[in-house]
Coordinates of C-alpha atoms in Angstrom, one line a residue:
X1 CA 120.4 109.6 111.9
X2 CA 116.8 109.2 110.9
X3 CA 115.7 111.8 107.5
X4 CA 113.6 112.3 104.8
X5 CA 115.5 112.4 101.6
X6 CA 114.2 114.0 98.4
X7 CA 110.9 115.6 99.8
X8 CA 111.5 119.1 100.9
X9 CA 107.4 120.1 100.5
X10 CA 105.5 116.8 100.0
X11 CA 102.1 117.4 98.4
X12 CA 99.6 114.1 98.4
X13 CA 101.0 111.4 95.4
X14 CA 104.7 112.5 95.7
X15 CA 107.2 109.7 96.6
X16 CA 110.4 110.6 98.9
X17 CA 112.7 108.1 100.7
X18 CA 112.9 107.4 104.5
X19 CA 117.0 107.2 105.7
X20 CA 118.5 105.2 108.6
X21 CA 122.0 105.9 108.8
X22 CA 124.4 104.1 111.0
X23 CA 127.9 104.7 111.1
X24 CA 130.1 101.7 112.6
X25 CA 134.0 101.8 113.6
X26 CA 134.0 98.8 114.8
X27 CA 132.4 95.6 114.5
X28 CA 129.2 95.1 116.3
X29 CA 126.5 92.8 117.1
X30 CA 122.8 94.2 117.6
X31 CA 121.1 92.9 120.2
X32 CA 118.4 95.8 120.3
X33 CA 116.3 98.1 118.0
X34 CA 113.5 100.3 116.8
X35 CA 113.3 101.6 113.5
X36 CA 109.6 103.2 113.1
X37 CA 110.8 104.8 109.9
X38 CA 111.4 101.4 108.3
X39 CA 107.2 100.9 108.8
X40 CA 106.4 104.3 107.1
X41 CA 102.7 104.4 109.2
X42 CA 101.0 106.7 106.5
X43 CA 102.5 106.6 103.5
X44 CA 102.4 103.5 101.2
X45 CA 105.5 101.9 100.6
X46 CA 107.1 101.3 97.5
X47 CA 108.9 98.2 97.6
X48 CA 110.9 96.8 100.2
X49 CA 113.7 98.7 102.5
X50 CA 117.1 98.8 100.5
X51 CA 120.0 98.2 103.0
X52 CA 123.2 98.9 101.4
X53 CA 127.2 99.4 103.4
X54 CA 129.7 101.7 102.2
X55 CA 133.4 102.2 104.0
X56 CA 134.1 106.1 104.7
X57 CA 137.4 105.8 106.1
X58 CA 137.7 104.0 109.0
X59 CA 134.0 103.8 109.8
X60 CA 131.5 101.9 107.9
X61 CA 127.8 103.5 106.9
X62 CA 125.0 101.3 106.9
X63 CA 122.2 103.0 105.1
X64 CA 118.4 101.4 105.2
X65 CA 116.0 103.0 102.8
X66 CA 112.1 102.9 102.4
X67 CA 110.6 104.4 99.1
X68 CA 107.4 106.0 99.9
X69 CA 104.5 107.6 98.5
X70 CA 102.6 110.3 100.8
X71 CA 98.7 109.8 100.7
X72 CA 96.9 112.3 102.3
X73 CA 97.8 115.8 103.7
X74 CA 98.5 115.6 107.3
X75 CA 101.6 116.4 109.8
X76 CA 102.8 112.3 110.6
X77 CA 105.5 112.5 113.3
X78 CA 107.9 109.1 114.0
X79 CA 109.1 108.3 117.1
X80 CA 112.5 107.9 118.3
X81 CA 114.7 105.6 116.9
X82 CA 117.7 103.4 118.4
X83 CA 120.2 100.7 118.0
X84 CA 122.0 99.2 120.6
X85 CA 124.7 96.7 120.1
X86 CA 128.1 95.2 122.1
X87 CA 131.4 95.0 119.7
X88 CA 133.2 92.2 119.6
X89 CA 136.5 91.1 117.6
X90 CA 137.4 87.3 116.5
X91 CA 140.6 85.2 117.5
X92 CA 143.4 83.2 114.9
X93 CA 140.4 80.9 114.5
X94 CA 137.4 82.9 114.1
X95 CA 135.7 82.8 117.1
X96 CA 133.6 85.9 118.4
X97 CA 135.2 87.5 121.9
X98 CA 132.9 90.0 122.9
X99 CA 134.3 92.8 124.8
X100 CA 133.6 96.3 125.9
X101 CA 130.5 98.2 127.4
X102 CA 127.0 98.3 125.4
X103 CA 126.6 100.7 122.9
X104 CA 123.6 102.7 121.9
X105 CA 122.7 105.4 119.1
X106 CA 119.3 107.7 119.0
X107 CA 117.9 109.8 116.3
X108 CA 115.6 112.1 117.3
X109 CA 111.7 112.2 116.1
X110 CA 110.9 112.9 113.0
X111 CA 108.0 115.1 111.1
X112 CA 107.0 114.5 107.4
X113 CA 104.6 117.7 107.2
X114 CA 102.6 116.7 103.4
X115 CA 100.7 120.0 102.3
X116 CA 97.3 120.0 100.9
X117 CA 96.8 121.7 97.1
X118 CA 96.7 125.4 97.1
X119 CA 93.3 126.5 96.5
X120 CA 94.3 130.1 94.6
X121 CA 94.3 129.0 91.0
X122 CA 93.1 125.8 91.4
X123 CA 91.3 124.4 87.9
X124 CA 88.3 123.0 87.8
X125 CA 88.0 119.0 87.3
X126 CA 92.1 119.0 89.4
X127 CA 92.2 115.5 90.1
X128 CA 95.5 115.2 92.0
X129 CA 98.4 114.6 88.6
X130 CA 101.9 115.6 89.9
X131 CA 104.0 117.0 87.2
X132 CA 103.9 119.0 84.1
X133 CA 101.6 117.1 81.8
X134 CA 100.0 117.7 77.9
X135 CA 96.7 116.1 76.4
X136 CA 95.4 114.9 73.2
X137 CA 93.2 113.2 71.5
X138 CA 92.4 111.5 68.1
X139 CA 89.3 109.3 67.0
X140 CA 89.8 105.6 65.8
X141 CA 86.1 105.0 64.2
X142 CA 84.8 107.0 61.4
X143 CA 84.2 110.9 60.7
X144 CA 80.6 110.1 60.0
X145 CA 78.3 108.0 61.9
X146 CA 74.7 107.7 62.7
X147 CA 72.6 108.7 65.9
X148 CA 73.0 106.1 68.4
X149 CA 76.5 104.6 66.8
X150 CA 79.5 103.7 68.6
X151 CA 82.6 106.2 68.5
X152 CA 86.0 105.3 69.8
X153 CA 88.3 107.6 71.1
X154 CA 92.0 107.4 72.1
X155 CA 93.2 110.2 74.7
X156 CA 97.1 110.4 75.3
X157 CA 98.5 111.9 78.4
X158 CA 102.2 112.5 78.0
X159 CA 105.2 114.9 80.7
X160 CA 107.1 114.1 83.3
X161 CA 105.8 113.7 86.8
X162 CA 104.5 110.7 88.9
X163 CA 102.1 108.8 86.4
X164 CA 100.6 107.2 89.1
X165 CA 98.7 110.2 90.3
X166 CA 97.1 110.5 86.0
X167 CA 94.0 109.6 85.6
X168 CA 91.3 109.8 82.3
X169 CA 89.4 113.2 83.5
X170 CA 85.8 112.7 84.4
X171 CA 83.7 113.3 81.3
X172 CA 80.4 112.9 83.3
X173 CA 81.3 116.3 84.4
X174 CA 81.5 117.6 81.4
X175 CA 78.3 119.5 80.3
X176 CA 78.7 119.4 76.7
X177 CA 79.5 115.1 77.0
X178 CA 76.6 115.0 79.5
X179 CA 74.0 116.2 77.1
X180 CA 75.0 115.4 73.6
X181 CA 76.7 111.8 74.4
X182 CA 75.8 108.2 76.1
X183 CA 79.2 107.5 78.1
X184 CA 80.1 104.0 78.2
X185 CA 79.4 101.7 81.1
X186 CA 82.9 100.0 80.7
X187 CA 85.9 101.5 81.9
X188 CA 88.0 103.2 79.3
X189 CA 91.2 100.8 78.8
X190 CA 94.6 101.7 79.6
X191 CA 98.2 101.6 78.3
X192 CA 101.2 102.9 80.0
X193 CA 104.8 103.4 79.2
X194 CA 107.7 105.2 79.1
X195 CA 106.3 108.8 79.5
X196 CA 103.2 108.4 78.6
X197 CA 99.4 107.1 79.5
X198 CA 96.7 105.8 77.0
X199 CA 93.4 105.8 77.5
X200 CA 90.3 104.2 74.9
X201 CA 87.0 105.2 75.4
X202 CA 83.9 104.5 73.8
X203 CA 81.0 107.0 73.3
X204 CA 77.7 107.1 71.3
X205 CA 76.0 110.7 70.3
X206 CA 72.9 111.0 70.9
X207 CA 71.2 113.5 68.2
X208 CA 72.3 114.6 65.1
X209 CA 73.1 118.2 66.1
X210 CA 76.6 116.8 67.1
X211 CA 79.1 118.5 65.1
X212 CA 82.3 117.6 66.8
X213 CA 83.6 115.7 69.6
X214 CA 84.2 118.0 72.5
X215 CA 87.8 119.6 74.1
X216 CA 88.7 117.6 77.0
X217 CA 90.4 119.5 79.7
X218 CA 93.1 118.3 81.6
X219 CA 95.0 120.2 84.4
X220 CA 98.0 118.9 86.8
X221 CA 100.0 120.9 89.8
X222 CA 103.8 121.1 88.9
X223 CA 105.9 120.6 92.4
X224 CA 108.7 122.2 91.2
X225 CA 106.8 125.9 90.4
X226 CA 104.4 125.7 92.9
X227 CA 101.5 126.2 90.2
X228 CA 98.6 124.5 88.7
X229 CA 99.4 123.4 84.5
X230 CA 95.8 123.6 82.3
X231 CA 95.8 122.2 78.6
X232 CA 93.0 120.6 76.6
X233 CA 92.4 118.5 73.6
X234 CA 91.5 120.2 69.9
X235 CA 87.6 119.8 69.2
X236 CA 87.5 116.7 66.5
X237 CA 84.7 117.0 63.9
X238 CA 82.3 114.7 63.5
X239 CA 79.4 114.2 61.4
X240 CA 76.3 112.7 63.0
X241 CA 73.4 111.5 60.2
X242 CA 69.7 111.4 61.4
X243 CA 67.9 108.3 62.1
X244 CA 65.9 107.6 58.6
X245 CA 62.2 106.7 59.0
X246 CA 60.7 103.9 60.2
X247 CA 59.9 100.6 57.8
X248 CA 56.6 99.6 57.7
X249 CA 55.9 96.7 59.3
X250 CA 54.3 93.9 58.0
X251 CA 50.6 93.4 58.2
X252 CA 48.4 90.3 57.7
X253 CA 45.0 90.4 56.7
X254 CA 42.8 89.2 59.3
X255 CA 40.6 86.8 57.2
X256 CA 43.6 84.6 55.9
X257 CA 44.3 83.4 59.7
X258 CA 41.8 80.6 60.4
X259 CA 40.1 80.6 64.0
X260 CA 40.8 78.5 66.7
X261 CA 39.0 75.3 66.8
X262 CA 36.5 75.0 69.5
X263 CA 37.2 73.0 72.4
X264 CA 34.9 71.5 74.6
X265 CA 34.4 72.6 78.3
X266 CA 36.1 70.2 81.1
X267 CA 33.7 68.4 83.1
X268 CA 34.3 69.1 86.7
X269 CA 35.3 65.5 88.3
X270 CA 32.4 64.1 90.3
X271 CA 30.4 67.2 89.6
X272 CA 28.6 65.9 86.9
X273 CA 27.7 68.9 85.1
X274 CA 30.2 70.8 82.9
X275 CA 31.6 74.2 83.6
X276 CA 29.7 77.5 83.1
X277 CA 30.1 78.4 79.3
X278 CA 31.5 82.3 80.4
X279 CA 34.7 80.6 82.0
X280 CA 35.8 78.1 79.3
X281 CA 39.0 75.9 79.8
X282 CA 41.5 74.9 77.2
X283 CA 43.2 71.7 78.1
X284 CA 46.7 71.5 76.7
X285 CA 47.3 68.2 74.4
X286 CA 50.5 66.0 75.7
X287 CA 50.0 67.4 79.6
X288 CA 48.1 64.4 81.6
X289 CA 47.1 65.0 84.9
X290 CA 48.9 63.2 87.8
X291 CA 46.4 61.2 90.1
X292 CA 47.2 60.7 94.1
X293 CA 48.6 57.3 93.5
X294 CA 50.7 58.6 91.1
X295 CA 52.1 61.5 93.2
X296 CA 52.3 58.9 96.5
X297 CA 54.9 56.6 93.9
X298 CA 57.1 59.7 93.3
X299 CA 58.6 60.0 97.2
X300 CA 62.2 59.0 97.5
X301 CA 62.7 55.6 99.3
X302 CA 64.1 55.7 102.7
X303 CA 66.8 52.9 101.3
X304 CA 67.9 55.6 99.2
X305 CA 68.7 57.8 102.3
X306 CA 70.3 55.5 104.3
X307 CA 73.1 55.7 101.2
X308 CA 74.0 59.6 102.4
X309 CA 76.2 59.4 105.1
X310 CA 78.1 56.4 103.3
X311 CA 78.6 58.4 100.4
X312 CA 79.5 61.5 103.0
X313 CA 82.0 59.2 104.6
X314 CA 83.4 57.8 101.1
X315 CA 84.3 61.6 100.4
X316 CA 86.0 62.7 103.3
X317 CA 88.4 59.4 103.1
X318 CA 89.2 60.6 99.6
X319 CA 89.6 64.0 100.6
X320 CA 92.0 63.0 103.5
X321 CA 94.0 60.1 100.9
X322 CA 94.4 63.2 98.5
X323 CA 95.5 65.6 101.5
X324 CA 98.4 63.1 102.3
X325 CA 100.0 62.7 99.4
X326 CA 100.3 66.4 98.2
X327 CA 101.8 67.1 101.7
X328 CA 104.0 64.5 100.9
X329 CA 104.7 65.9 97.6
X330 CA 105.5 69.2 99.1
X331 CA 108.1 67.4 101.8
X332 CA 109.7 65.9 99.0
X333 CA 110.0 69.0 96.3
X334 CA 110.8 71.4 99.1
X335 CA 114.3 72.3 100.3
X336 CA 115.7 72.1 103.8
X337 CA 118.0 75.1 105.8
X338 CA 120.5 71.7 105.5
X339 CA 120.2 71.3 102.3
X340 CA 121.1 75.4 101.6
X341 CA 124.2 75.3 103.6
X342 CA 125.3 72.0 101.7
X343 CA 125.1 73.7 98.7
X344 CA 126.8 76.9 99.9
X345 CA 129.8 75.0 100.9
X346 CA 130.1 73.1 97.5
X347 CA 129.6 76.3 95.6
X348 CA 131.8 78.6 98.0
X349 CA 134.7 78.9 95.6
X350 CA 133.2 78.8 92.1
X351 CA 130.3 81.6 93.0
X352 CA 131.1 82.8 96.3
X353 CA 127.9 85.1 96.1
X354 CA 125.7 82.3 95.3
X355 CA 127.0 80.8 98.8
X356 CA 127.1 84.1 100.5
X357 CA 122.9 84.3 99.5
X358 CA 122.4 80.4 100.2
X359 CA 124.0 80.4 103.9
X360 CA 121.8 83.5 104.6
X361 CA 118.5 82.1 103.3
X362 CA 119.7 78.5 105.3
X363 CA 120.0 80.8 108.7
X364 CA 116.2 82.5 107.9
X365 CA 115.1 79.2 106.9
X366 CA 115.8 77.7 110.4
X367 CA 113.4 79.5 112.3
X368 CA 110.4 78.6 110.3
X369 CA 111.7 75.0 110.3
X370 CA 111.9 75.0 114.2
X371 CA 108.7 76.5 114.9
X372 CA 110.0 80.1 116.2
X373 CA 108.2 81.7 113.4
X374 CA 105.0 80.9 111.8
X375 CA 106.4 82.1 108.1
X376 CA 109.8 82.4 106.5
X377 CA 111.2 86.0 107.6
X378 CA 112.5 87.8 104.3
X379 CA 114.9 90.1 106.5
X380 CA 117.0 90.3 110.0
X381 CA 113.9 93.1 111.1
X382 CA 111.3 90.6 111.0
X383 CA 113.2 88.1 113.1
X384 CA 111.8 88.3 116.6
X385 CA 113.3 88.9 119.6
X386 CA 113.8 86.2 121.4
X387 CA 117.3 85.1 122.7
X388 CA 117.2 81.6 120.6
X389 CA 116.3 84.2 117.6
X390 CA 118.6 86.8 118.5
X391 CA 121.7 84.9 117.7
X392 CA 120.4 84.3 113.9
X393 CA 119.6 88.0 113.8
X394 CA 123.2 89.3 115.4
X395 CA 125.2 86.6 113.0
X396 CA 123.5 87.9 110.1
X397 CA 124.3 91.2 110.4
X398 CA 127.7 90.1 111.3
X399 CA 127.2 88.4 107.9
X400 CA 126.5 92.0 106.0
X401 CA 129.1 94.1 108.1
X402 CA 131.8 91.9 106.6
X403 CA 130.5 90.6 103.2
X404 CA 130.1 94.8 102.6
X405 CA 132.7 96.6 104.6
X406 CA 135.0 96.3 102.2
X407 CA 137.4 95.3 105.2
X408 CA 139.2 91.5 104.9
X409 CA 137.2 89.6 107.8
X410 CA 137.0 85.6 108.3
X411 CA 136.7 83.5 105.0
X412 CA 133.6 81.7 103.8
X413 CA 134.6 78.3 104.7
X414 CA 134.9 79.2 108.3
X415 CA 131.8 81.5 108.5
X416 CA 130.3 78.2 106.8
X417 CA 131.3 76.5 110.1
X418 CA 130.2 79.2 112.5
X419 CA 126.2 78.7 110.8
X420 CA 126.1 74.6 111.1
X421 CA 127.5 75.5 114.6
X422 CA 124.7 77.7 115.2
X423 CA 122.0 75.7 113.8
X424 CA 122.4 72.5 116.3
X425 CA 122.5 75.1 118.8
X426 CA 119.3 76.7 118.0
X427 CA 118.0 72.8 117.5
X428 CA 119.2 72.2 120.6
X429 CA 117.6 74.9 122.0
X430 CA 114.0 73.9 120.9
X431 CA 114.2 70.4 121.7
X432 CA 114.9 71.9 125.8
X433 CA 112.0 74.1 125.6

């Protein structure tokens, strides 16, 4: 079955979960599926998928989760979803004997409808919070300040709801901000925690008529009543003194600074005859003229050239040297799918999960290390599928249905030896394409 758990009416910032449910009463190995839900196309995922096993009786539930958040309102509509698998039981020495016809299970589509705001009661300056939310607001400078002077300001927004969707209201709307105060170009800063967000903002007033910070509203839609929640902070006095006049500047009587000495006029070069008196040039002491000679030394020798490409060449070989040896660095700090599975099968009876996560990281590790995927897959779904990679994906959920069934099935040391099995298989299999 393929549902959406915990989001009845989903309004745009609420989070609900997307359910696979498969119900096994026998063992299987997948061979075939498609699980759109798992992708979530139109929400934003929260996390990773949570696959968990529980036993019901004779049958065995396999539940896959995805948290998601819904972004925008809209109908989004899944596909159909299927597994297909063959069952298969294991002799005295724990060998798979498959047996029986192919099996296959369908869910029908599936429609997440997310509903826009209701636009009967709807506050001015709604911003999207989900929940049922209260405002304040207290100042952190001083009561009295002067035009122009910086005030700081720490809001606190504190409920229950989704604290993603709560944001510092927009006090560029605000017409009483607007014309009495110069908003900051920074960002106010914020703090979150356990029911609560902080906000500090800094402000400056801009005239002395300023008698008190404004109220800042705040508003939020409540899922659970359907209705739109308005509060707003208290007005914070403030006293705002006027700019005092201006000091006098300084002034300097005009006889005590002595006048420039005269300079005489530059004499044209090969002219002869100095420069009209109505454009007279000031030479600047210290700053010699350069002649042609001069400027003809200052070229850069061609010797000096030829040094580029040897230079060029000198700096790729070191950057090739230095390439080398931190890929050999990595080869030698990293860890092998061989190396996983040895240390599974030391540690299988002292911590039997630690084996349990080491063989299935060894199997996942494989197909990066023989080139059937370009990065290490983090579950069975991303495996592709391929026949060489089928095999990994079909023993590792042969390695869930028993480590989670809560049914006895083969021990570690021989599921141990079923995985080296399978790796010179899958080795095998590379080398022969």
């Amino acid at each position: 079955s393929a549902v959406l758990r915990g989001g009845e009416k989903l309004y745009p910032g609420m989070r609900a979960e997307l359910v696979y449910r498969i119900g096994y009463k026998q063992q299987v190995e997948m061979i075939a599926q498609s699980l759109p839900l798992l992708d979530a196309e139109g929400f934003r995922k929260i996390g990773e998928k949570r696959p968990s096993f529980d036993a019901q009786g004779s049958c065995t539930v396999q539940e896959m989760v995805q948290p998601i958040e819904s972004l925008k309102p809209g109908t989004y509509t899944f596909p159909p979803s299927f597994v297909e698998g063959i069952p298969y039981r294991k002799d005295l020495f724990g060998r798979r004997l498959q047996g029986g016809r192919r099996l296959r299970a369908d869910a029908p589509p599936l429609t997440v409808v997310v509903l826009p705001f209701p636009e009967e009661g709807r506050p001015e300056g709604f911003d999207g919070a989900l929940g049922r939310f209260n405002i304040s607001a207290k100042l952190l400078s001083g009561t009295t300040i002067g035009v122009g002077d910086r005030v700081r300001i720490e809001v606190t927004i504190t409920g229950d709801g989704t604290f993603s969707t709560v944001h510092l209201p927009d006090l560029a709307s605000i017409r009483s901000f607007q014309r009495y105060f110069r908003l900051s170009d920074l960002p106010a800063t914020m703090e979150e925690g356990d029911g609560y967000r902080r906000f500090i903002l800094e402000m400056r007033p801009l005239s002395a008529v300023v008698t008190e910070i404004p109220s800042i509203p705040f508003s939020s839609f409540d899922p659970l009543s359907l209705s739109y929640r308005a509060d707003a902070t208290a007005p914070i006095p403030l006293t705002v003194a006027a700019l005092g006049p201006a000091a006098a500047l300084p002034t300097v009587a005009l006889g005590s600074v002595p006048p420039l000495p005269s300079e005489a006029p530059i004499e044209e070069k090969g002219s002869g005859s100095p420069a009209p008196s109505s454009e007279r040039l000031m030479e600047i002491p210290g700053c010699l003229p350069l002649t042609t000679k001069e400027l003809a030394k200052s070229g850069t020798p061609w010797a000096l050239l030829a040094l580029f490409p040897f230079a060029a060449s000198l700096w790729l070989m070191q950057w090739v040297l230095r390439e080398i040896l931190q890929r050999k660095k990595r080869q030698k700090e990293s860890i092998t799918c061989r190396d996983l599975l040895k240390r599974a099968e030391a540690s299988c009876v002292a911590d039997p999960a630690g084996a349990w996560r080491d063989l299935e990281a060894a199997l996942l590790l494989s197909l990066y290390e023989e080139g059937f995927v370009n990065d290490i897959p983090l579950s069975t779904d991303a495996i592709p599928q391929e026949p060489a990679c089928a095999s990994i994906a079909a023993f590792l959920s042969h390695l869930h249905a028993t480590r989670y069934s809560g049914r006895p099935g083969a021990s570690l040391e021989l599921v141990l030896k079923e995985a080296w099995v399978l790796l010179l298989k899958l080795r095998d299999h590379k080398r022969s394409s």
